[in-house]
Phi, psi and omega in degrees: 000129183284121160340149187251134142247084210282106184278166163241124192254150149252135192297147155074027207242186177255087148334124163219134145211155170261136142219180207250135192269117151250166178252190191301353145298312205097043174261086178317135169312052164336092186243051158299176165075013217226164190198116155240139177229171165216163188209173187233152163230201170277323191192153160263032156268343157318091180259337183303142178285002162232043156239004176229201199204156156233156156269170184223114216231124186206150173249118204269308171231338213051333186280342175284326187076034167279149163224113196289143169208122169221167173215127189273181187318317194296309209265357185277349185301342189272321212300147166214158170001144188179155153252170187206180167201172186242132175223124182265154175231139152253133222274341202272292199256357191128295186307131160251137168217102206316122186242339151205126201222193213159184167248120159280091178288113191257126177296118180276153174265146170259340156288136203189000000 
């Protein structure tokens, strides 16, 4: 079952958030060997592709169980309020799995 992590966005900014995969102890993950990617939509009937978002999604060393999710600035100006999730592949079976999703709160910008 994936972690619930609820991001906080600022409209027009530069996006970074970490998060970290644990298992069902609350044991961080060694997740090398690992591929992630994630996307956010409006909703979860949102199949159009401007109704989505992708994040740039990378595990940076793996032994940390880290997963990197950035957006640069140009593309958060479009963003507004949305859900999203993280889905890890293992690079070894194969195998997918959500490791995290949420709600994605957007600050609107006023400077512009």
């Amino acid at each position: 079952m994936a972690t619930v992590f609820n991001l906080f966005l600022d409209q027009g900014t530069t996006f970074k958030a970490n998060i970290t995969v644990k298992d069902r102890n609350g044991v961080i993950r060694d997740i090398s060997g690992h591929t992630v990617e994630s996307q956010f939509r409006r909703s979860y009937r949102s199949v159009s592709n401007t109704t989505s978002f992708a994040f740039i999604a990378q595990i940076p060393s793996g032994t940390d169980g880290n997963v990197l999710l950035m957006m640069n600035s140009n593309t958060t100006t479009n963003v507004t309020a949305a859900i999203y999730d993280v889905e890890m592949k293992s690079n070894t079976t194969g195998e997918i799995e959500r490791v995290a999703e949420g709600i994605v709160l957007v600050n609107p910008e006023i400077t512009r």
